[in-house]
CSV table of C-alpha atoms in Angstrom, one decimal:
chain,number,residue,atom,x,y,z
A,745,UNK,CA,-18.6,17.0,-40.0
A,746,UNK,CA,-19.9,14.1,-38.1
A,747,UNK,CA,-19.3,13.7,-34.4
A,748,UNK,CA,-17.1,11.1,-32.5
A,749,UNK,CA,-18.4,10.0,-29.4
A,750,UNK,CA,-19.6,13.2,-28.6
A,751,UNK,CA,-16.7,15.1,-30.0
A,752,UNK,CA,-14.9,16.5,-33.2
A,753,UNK,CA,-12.3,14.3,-34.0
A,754,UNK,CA,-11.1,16.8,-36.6
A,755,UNK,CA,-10.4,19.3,-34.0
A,756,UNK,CA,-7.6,19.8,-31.7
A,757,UNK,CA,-9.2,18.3,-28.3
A,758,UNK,CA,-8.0,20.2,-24.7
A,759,UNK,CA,-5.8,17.2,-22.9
A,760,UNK,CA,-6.1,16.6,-19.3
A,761,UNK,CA,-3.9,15.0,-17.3
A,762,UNK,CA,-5.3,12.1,-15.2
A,763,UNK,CA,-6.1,12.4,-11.9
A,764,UNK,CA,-4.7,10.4,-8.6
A,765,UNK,CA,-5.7,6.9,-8.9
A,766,UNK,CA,-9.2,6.0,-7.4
A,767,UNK,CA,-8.3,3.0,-6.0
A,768,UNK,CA,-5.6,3.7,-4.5
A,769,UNK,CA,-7.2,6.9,-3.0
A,770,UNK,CA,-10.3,4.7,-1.5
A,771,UNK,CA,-7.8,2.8,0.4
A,772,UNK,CA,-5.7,5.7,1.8
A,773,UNK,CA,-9.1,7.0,3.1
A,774,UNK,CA,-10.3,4.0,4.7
A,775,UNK,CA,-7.4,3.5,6.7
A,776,UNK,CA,-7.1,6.8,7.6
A,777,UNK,CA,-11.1,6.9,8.7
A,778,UNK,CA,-9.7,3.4,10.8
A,779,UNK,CA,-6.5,5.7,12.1
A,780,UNK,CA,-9.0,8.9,12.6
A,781,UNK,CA,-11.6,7.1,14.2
A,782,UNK,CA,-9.0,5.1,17.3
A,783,UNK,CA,-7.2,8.1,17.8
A,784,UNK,CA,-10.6,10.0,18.4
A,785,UNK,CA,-11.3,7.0,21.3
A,786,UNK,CA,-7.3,6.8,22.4
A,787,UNK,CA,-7.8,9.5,25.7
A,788,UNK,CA,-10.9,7.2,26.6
A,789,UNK,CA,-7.2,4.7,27.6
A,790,UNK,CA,-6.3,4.6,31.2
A,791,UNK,CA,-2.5,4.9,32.1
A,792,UNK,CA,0.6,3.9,30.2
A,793,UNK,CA,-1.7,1.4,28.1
A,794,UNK,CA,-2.6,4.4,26.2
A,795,UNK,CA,0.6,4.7,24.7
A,796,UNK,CA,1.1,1.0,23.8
A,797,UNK,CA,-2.4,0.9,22.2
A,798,UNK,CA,-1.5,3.8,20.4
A,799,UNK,CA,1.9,2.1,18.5
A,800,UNK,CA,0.0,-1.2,18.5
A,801,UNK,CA,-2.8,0.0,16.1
A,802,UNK,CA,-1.0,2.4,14.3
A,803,UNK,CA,1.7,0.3,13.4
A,804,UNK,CA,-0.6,-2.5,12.2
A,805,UNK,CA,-3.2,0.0,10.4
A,806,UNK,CA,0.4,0.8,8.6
A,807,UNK,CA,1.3,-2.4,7.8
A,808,UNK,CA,-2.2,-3.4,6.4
A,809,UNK,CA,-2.3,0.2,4.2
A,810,UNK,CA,0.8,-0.5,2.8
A,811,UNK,CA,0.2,-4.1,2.0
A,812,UNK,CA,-2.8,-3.3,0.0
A,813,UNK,CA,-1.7,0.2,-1.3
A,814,UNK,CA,1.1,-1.1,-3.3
A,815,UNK,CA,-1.0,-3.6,-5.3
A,816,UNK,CA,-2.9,-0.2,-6.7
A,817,UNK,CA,0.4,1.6,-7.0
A,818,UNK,CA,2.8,2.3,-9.8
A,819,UNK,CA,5.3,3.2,-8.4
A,820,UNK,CA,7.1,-0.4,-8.3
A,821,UNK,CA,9.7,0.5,-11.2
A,822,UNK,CA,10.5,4.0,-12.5
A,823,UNK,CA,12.3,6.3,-14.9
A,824,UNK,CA,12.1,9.8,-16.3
A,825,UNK,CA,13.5,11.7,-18.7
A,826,UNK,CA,13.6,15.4,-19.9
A,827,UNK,CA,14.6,15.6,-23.9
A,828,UNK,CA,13.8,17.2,-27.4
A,829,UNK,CA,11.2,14.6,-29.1
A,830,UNK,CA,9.0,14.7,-31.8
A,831,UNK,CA,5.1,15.5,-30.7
A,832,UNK,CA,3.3,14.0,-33.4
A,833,UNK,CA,3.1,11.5,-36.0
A,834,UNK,CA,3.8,12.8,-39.3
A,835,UNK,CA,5.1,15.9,-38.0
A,836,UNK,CA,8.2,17.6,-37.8
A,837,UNK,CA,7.5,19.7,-35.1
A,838,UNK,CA,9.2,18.9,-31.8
A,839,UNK,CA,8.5,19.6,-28.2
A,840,UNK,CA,10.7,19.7,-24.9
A,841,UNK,CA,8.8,17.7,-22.2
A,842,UNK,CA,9.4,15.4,-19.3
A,843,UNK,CA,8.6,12.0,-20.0
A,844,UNK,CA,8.1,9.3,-16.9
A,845,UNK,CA,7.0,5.6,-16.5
A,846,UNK,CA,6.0,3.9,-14.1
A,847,UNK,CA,5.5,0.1,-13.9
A,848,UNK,CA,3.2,-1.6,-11.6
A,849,UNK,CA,1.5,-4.9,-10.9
A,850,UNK,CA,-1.1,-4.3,-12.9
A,851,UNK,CA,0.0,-2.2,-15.4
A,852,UNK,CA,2.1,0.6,-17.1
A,853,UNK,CA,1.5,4.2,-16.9
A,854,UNK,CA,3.6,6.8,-19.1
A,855,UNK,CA,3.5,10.8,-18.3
A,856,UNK,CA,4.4,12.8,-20.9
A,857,UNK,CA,4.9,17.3,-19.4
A,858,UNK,CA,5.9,19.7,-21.5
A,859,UNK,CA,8.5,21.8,-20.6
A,860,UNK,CA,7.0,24.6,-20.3
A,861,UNK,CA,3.4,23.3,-20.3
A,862,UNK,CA,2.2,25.4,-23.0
A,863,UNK,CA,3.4,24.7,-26.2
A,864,UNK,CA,2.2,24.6,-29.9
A,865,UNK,CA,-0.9,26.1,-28.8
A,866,UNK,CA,-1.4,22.8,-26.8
A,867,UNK,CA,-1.3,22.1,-23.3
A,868,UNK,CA,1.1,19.2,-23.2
A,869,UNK,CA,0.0,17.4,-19.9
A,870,UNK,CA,-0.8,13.2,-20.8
A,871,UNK,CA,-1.4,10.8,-18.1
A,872,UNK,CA,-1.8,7.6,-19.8
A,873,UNK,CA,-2.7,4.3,-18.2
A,874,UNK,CA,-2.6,1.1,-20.0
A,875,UNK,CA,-3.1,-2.8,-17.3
A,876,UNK,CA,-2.7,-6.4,-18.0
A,877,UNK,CA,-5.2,-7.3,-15.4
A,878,UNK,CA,-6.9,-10.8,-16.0
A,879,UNK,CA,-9.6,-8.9,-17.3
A,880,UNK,CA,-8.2,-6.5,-19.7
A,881,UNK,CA,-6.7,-6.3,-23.3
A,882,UNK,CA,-3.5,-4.3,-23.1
A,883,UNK,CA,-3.2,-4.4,-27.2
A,884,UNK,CA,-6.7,-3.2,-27.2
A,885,UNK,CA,-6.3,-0.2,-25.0
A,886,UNK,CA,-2.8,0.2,-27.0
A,887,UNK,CA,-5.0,0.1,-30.4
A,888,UNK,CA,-7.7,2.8,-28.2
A,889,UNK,CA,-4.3,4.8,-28.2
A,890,UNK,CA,-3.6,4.7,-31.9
A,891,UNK,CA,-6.9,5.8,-32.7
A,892,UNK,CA,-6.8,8.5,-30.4
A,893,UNK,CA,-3.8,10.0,-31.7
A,894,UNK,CA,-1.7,10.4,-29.0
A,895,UNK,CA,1.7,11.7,-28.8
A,896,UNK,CA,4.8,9.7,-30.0
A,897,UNK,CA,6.6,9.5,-26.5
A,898,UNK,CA,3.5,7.6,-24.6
A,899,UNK,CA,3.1,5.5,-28.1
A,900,UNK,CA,6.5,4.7,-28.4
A,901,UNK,CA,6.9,3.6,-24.6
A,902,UNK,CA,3.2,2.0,-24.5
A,903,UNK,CA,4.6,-0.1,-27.8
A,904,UNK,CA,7.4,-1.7,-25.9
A,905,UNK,CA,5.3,-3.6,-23.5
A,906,UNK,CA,2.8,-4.9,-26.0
A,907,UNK,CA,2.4,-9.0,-26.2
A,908,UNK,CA,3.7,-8.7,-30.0
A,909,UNK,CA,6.9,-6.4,-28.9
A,910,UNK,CA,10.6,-8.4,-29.8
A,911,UNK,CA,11.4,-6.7,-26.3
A,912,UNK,CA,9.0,-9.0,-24.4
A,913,UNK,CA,8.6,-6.4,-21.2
A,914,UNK,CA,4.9,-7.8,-21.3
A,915,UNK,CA,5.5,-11.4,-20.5
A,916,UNK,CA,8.0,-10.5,-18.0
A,917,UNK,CA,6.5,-7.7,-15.7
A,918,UNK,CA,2.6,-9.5,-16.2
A,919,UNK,CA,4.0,-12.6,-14.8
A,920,UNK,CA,6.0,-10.7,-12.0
A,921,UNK,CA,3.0,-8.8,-11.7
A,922,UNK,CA,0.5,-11.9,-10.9
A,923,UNK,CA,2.7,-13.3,-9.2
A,924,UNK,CA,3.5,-10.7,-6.8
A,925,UNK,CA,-0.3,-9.6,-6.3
A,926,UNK,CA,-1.1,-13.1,-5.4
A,927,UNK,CA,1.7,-13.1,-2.7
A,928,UNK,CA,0.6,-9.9,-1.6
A,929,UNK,CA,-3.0,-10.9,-1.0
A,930,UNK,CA,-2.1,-13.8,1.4
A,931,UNK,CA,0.4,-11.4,3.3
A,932,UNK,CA,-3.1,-9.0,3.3
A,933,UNK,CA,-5.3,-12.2,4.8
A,934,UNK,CA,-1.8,-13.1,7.7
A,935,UNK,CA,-1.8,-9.4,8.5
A,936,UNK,CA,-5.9,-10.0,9.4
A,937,UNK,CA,-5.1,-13.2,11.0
A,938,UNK,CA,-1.9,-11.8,13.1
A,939,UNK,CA,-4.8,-8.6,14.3
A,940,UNK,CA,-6.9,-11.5,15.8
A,941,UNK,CA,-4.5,-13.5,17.2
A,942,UNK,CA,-2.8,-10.8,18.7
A,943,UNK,CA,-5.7,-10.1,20.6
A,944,UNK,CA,-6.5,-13.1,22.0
A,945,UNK,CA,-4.1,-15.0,24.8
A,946,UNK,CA,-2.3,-16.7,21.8
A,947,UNK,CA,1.1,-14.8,21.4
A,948,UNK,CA,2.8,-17.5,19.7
A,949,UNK,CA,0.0,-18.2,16.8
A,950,UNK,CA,0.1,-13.8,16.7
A,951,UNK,CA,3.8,-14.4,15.8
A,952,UNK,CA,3.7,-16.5,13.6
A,953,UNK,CA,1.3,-15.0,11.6
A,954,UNK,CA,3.5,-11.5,11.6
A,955,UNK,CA,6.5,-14.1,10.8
A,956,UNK,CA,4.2,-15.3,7.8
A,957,UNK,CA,3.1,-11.4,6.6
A,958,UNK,CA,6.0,-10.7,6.6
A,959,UNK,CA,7.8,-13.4,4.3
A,960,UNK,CA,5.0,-13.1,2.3
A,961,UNK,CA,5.5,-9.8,1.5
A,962,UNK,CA,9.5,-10.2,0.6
A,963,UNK,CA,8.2,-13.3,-1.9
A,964,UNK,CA,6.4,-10.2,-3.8
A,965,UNK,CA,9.6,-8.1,-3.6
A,966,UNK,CA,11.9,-11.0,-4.9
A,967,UNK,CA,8.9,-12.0,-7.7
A,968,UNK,CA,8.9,-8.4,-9.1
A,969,UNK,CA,12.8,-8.2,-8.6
A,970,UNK,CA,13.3,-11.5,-10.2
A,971,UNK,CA,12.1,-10.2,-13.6
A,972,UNK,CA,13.0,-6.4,-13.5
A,973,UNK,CA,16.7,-7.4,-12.8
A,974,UNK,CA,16.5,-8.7,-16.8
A,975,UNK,CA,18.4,-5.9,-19.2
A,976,UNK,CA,15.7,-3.5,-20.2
A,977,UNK,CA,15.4,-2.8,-23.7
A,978,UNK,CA,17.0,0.0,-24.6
A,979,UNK,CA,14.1,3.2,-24.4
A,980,UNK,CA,15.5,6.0,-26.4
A,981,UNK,CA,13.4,9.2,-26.6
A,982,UNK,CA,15.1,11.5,-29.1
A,983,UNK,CA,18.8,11.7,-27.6
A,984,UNK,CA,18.2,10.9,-24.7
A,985,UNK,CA,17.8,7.2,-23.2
A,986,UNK,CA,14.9,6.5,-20.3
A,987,UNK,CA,16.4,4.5,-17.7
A,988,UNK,CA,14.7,2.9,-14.9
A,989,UNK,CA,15.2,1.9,-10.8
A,990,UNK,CA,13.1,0.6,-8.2
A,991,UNK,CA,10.2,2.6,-6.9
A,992,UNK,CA,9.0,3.8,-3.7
A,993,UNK,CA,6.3,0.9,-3.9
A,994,UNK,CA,9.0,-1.9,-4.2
A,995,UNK,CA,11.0,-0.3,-0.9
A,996,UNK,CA,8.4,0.4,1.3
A,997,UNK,CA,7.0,-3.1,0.7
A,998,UNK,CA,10.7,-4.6,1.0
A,999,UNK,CA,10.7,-2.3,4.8
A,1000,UNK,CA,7.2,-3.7,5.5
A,1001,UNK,CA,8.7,-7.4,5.2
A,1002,UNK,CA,11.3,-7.0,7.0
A,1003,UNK,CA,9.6,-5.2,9.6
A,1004,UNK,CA,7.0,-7.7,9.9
A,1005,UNK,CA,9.8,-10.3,10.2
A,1006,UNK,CA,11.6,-8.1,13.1
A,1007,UNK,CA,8.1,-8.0,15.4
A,1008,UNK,CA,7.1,-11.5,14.3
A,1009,UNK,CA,10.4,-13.2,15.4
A,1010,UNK,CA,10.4,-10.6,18.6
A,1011,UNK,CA,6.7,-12.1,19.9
A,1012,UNK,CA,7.8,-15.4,19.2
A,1013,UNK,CA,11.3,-15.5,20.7
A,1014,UNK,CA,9.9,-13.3,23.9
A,1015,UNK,CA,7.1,-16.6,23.8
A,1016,UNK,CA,9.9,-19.2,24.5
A,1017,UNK,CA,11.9,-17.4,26.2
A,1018,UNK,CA,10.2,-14.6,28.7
A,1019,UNK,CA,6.5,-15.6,28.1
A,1020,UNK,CA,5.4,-14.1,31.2
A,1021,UNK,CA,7.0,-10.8,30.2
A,1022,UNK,CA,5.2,-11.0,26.6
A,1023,UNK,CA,2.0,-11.9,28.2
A,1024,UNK,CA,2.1,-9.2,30.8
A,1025,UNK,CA,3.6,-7.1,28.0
A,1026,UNK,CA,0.5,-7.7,25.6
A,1027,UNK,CA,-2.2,-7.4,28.8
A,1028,UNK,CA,-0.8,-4.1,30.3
A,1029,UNK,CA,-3.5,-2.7,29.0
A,1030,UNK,CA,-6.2,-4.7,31.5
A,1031,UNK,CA,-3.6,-4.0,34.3
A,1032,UNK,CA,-3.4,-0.1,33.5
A,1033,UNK,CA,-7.1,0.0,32.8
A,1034,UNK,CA,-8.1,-0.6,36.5
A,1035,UNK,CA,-9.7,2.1,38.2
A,1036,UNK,CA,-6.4,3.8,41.0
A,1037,UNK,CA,-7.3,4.0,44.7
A,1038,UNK,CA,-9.6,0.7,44.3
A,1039,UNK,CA,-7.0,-1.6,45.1
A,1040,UNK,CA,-7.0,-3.4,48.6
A,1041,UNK,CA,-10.2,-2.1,49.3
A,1042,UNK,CA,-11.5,-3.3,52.7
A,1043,UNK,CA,-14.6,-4.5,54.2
A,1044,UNK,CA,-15.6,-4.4,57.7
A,1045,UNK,CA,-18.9,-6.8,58.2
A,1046,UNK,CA,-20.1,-6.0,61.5
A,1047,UNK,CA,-22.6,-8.2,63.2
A,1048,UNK,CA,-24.0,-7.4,66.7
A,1049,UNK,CA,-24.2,-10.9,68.0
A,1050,UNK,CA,-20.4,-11.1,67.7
A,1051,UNK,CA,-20.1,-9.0,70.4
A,1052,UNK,CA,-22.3,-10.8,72.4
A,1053,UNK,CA,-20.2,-14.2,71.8
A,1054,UNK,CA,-17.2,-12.6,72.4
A,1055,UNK,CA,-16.1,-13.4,68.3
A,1056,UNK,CA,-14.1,-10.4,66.7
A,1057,UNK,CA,-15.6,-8.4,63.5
A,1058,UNK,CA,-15.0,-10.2,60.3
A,1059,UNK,CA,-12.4,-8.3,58.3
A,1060,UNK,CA,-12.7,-9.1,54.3
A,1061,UNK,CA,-10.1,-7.7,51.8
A,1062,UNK,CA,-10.7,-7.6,48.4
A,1063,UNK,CA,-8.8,-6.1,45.2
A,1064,UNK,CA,-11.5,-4.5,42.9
């Protein structure tokens, strides 16, 4: 008996289901350090401006999580199923599980539970993922599969979206995918751009840029919906059929759009047509800052000689 990569490949191996996506994590984290880290300042905010800051940053450090927390996410189109399949090839023994997919921008990932867990002397929990970045072989991680031995479900789905499949859900959803990460980047690099803007006295330019995150982010909704609203080959698992919908990733980024859209057209419209309420609006926040009871301080210079000449004291007001 020789080993395998460190393991006996003529032994049942324990199966462990993947855990949460590490990219996707990192960037939860970071914009919750970002979210974390403003709120821990916010009661250092004078006034009502404390309030405004708060919605302000918090509804952009939303915006820019989303925007880049979809790109990592699978959630984009989905589908689960609970049937009787077969469990292995060249077996006859069959299994009750839960079998999901999940499509994403940059790949496919198939979940296969058993129902219960514990079956066959197995713990049935798979988590498989298999991408079509630039830089990876999706037959070769499909071939990685074969060799591994896993179960028919996750083979039979991860077969459909190979480049030689007669279905052809690998041309379609990698193109959609590409496309739509590209679209999503540049809506990631006008959400920036709207930040800086934003904070400096040009409303209009902030606008726009929201306007442009915004539409940018709907071109990656219609690119993904353009190709998933093809008829799906037909995914029968035993018999029962898989069918799939829209994710949570494709509607919150659809939300995010429009959203961006509603504020961006808001700024500029309030630009052209109350700009001295959206500038006053967008620097309440030096107005609210000032220190209360400083305002209209007076002065009194006194000079002896005055007296003298008969001149009054010199009275000077200023607003500190």
């Amino acid at each position: 008996m020789t080993l395998w990569n460190g393991v006996l490949p003529f032994y049942p191996q324990p199966r462990h289901a993947a855990g949460f996506c590490v990219p996707l994590l990192i960037v939860i984290l970071v914009f919750l350090v970002l979210a974390a880290s403003f709120l821990f300042i916010l009661p250092g905010i004078r006034g009502h401006s404390r309030w405004f800051w708060l919605v302000r940053v918090l509804l952009s450090l939303f915006v820019g999580a989303e925007i880049v927390a979809v790109y990592f996410s699978a959630e984009w189109f989905v589908g689960t199923v609970s049937t009787s399949t077969s469990y292995k090839a060249f077996s006859a023994e069959r299994i009750r599980a839960r079998v999901g997919l999940q499509v994403g921008l940059v790949g496919v990932n198939i979940t296969l539970t058993g129902i219960p867990v514990h079956q066959l002397n197995e713990t049935i929990d798979y988590n498989e993922q298999f991408t079509w970045r630039l830089d990876e072989d999706y037959a070769a991680e499909y071939a990685d599969a074969l060799e591994k031995g896993l179960p028919d479900p996750v083979l039979y789905l991860a077969e459909k979206f190979t480049p030689s499949s007669p279905c052809g859900l690998y041309h379609q959803y990698h193109l959609a995918g590409h496309y739509a990460s590209a679209t999503l980047w540049v809506a990631f690099c006008s959400w920036l751009l709207s930040n800086v803007l934003l904070s400096m006295p040009a409303p209009l330019y902030g606008g726009l840029a929201l306007l442009t995150t915004g539409a940018f982010a709907l071109f990656a909704v219609f690119a993904f919906a353009s190709v998933s609203s093809a008829p799906l080959c037909p995914l029968r698992l035993g018999a029962s059929a898989l069918t799939a919908h829209y994710g949570a990733a494709f509607w919150v980024t659809l939300a995010t759009g429009v959203l961006c859209l509603l504020l961006g057209g808001a700024v500029v419209s309030l630009h052209y047509a109350r700009p001295s309420a959206l500038r006053a609006f967008l620097d309440q926040s030096l107005k609210d800052s000032s220190s209360p009871g400083r305002e209209g301080f007076s002065l009194v210079l006194k000079n002896p000689l005055h007296k003298q000449s008969g001149l009054p004291d010199l009275h000077i007001t200023t607003n500190l």
